[in-house]
PDB file of C-alpha atoms in Angstrom:
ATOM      1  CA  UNK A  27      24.438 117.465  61.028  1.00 73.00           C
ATOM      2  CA  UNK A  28      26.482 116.801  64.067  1.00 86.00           C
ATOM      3  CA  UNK A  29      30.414 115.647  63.351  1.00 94.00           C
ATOM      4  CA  UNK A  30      32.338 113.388  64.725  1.00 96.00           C
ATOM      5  CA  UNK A  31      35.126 115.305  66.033  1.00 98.00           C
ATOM      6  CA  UNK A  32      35.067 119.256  66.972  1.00 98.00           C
ATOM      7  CA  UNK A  33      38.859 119.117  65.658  1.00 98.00           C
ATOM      8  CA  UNK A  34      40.681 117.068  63.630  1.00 98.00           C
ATOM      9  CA  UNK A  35      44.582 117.433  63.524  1.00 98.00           C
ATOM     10  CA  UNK A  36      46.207 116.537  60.735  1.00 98.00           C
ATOM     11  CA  UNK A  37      50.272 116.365  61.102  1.00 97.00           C
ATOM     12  CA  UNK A  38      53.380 114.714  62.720  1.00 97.00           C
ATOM     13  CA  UNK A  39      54.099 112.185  66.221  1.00 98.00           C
ATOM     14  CA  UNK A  40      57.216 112.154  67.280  1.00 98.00           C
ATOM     15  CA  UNK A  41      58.842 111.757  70.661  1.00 99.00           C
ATOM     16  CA  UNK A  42      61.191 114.167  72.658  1.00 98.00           C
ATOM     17  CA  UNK A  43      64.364 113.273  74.603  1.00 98.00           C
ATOM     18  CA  UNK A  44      64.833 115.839  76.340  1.00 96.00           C
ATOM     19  CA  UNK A  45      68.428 116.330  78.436  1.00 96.00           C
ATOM     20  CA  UNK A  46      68.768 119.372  80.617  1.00 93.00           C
ATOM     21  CA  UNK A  47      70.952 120.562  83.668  1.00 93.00           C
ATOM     22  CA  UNK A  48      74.441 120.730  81.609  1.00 93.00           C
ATOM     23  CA  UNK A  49      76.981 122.699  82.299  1.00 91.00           C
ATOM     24  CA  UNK A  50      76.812 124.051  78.883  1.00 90.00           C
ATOM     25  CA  UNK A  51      76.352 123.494  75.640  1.00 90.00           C
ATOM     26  CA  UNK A  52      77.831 120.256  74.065  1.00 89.00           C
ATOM     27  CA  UNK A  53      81.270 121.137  71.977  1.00 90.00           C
ATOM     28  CA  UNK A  54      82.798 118.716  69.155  1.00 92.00           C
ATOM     29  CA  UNK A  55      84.305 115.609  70.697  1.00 95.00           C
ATOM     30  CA  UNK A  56      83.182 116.390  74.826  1.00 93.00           C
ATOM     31  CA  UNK A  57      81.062 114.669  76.761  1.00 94.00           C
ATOM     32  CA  UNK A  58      78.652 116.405  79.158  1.00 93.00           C
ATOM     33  CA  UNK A  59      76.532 114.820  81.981  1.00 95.00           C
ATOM     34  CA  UNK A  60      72.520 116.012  82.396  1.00 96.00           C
ATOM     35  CA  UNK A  61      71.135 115.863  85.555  1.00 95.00           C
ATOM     36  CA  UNK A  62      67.878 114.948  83.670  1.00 96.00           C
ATOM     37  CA  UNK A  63      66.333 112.821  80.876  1.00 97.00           C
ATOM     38  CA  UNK A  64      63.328 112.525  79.917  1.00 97.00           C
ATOM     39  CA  UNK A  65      61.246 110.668  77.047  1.00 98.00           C
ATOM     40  CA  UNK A  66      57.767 111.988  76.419  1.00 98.00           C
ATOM     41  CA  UNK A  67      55.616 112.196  73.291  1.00 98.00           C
ATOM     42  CA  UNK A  68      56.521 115.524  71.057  1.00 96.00           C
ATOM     43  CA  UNK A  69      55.355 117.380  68.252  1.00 96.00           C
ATOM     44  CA  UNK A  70      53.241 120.655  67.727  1.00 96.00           C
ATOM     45  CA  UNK A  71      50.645 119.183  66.275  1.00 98.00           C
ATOM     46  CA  UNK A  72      50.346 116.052  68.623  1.00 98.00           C
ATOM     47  CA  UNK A  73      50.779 117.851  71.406  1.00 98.00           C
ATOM     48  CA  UNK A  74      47.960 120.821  70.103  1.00 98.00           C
ATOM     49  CA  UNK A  75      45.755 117.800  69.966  1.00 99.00           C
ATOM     50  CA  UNK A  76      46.554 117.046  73.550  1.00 99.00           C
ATOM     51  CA  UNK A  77      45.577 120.097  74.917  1.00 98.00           C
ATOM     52  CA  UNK A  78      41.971 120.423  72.589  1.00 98.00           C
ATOM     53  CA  UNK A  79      41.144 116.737  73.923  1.00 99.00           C
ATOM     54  CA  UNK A  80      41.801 117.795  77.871  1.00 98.00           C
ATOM     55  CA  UNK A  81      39.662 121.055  77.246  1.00 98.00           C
ATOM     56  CA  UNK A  82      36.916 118.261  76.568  1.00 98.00           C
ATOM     57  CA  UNK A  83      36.497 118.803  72.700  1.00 98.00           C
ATOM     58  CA  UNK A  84      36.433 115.445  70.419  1.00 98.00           C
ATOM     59  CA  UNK A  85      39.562 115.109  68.669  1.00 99.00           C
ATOM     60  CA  UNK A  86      40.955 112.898  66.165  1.00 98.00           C
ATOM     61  CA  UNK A  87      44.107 112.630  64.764  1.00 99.00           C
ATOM     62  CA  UNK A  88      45.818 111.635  61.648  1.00 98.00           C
ATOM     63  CA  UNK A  89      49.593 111.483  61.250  1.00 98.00           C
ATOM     64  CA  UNK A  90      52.470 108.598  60.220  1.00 98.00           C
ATOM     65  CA  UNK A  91      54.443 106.658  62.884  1.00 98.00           C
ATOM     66  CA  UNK A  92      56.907 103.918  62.434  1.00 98.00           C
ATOM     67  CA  UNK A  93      56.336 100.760  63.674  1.00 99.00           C
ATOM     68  CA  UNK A  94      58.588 100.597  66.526  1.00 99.00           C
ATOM     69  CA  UNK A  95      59.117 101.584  70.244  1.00 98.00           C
ATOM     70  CA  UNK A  96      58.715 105.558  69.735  1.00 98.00           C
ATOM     71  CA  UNK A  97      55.687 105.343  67.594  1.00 98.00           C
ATOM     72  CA  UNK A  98      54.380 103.162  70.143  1.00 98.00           C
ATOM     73  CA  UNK A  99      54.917 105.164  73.214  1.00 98.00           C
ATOM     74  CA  UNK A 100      53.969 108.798  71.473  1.00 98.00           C
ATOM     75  CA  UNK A 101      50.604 106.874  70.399  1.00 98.00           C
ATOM     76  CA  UNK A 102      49.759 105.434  73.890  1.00 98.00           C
ATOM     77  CA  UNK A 103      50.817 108.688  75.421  1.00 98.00           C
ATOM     78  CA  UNK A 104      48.441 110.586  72.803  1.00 98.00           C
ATOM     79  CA  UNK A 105      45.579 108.563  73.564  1.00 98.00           C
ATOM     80  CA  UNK A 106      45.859 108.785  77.067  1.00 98.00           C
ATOM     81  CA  UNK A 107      44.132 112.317  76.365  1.00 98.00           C
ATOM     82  CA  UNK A 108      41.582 111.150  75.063  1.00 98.00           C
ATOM     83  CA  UNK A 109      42.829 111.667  70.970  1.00 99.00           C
ATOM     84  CA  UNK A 110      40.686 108.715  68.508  1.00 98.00           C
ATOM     85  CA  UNK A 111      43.614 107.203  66.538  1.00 98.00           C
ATOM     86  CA  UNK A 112      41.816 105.228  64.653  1.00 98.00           C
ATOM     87  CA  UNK A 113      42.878 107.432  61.970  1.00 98.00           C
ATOM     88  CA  UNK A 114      46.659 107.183  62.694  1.00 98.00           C
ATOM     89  CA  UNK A 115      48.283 105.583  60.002  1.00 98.00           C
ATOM     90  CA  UNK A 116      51.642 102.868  61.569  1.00 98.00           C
ATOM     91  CA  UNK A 117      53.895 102.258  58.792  1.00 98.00           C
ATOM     92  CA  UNK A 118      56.531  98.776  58.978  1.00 98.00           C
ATOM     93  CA  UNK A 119      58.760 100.893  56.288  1.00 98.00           C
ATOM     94  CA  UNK A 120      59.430 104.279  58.721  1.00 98.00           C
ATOM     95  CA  UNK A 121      61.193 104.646  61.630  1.00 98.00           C
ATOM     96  CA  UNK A 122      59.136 106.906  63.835  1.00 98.00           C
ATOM     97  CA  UNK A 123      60.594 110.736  64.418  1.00 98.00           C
ATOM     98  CA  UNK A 124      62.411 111.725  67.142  1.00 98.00           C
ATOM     99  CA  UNK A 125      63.929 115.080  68.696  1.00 98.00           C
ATOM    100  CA  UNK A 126      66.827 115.264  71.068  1.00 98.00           C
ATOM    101  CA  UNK A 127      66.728 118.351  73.796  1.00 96.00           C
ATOM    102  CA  UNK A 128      69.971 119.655  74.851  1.00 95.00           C
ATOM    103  CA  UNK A 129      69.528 122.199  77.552  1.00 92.00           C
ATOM    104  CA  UNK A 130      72.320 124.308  79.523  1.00 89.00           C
ATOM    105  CA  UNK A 131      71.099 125.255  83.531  1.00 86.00           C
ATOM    106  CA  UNK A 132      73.233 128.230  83.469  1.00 78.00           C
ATOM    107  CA  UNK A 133      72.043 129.936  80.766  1.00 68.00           C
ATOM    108  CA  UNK A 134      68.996 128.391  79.520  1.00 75.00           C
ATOM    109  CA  UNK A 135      70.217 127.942  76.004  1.00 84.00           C
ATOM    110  CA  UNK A 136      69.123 124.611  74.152  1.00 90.00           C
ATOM    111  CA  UNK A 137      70.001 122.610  71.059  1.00 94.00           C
ATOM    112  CA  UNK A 138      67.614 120.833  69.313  1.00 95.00           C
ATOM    113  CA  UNK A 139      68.885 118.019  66.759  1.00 96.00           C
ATOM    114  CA  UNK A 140      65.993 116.266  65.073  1.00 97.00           C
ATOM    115  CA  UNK A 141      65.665 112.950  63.088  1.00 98.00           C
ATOM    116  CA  UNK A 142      62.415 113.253  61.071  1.00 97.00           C
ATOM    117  CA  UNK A 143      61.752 110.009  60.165  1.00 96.00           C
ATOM    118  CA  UNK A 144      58.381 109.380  59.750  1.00 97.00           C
ATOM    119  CA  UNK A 145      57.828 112.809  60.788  1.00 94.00           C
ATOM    120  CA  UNK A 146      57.713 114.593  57.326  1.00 93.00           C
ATOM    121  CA  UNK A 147      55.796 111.131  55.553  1.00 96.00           C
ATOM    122  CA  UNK A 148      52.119 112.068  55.493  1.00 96.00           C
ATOM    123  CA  UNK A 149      50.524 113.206  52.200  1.00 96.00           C
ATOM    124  CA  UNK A 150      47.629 114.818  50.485  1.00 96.00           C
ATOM    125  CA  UNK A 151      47.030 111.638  49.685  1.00 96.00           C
ATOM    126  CA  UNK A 152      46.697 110.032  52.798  1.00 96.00           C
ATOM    127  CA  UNK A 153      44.024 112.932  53.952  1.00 97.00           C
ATOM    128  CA  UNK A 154      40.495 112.039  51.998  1.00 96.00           C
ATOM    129  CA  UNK A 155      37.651 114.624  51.901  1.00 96.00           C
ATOM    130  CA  UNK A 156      35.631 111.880  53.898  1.00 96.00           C
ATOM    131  CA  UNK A 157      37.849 112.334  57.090  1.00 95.00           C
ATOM    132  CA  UNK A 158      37.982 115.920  56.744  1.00 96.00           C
ATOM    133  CA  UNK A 159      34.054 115.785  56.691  1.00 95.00           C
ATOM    134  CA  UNK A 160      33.848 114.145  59.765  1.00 95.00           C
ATOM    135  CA  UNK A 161      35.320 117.696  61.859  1.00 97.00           C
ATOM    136  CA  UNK A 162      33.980 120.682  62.428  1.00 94.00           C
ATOM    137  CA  UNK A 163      37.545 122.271  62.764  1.00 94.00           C
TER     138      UNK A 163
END
């Protein structure tokens, strides 16, 4: 019996900030300038589904995202690639997850602070043998 999807990822959306070109790394109470910033849609597992939808495989996804801005953005960047959310569950009570890149030119070393939000929300109990039936992987 054909399925649906040839992968369904199960897991978190989040976005990235991501600063780089410092001087250095941040210390308590100074302010550095970054030559760049960008906001883009983050996560291992959203971003795995990315790739597997671009290589022209059927992919679905199921994860938790606030509704807000963020959630908004990762989703619409996420489907761009060609990922079915119609799985993706948008929760009013969750603020959607977010990571902050801190990255020094000089020496490439980088800082990650993360806000997990909705990040760490899904459960067994959102995932229901019916969805998983409908993947191959």
């Amino acid at each position: 019996m054909k399925k649906k999807y040839d992968v369904l990822a199960l897991g978190e959306l989040n976005v990235d900030l991501i600063l780089t070109g410092l001087s250095s790394l941040p210390l308590p109470g100074r302010e550095l300038l970054a030559e760049t910033c960008t906001l883009t849609m983050g996560s291992s597992t959203a971003i795995c589904a990315a790739g597997m939808a671009s290589l022209g495989l059927s992919t679905g996804f199921l994860g938790k995202v606030g509704n807000d801005d963020y959630g908004r953005l990762a989703a619409k960047t996420l489907e761009g690639y060609g990922v079915d959310l119609s799985h993706l569950i948008v929760d009013d009570n969750l603020q959607t997850g977010i990571t902050v890149s801190i990255a020094a030119k000089s020496n490439k070393d980088r800082a990650l602070v993360t806000y997990l939000g909705a990040i760490n929300a899904l459960t067994v109990e959102d995932v229901s043998d019916e969805l998983l039936d409908t993947a191959r992987h």
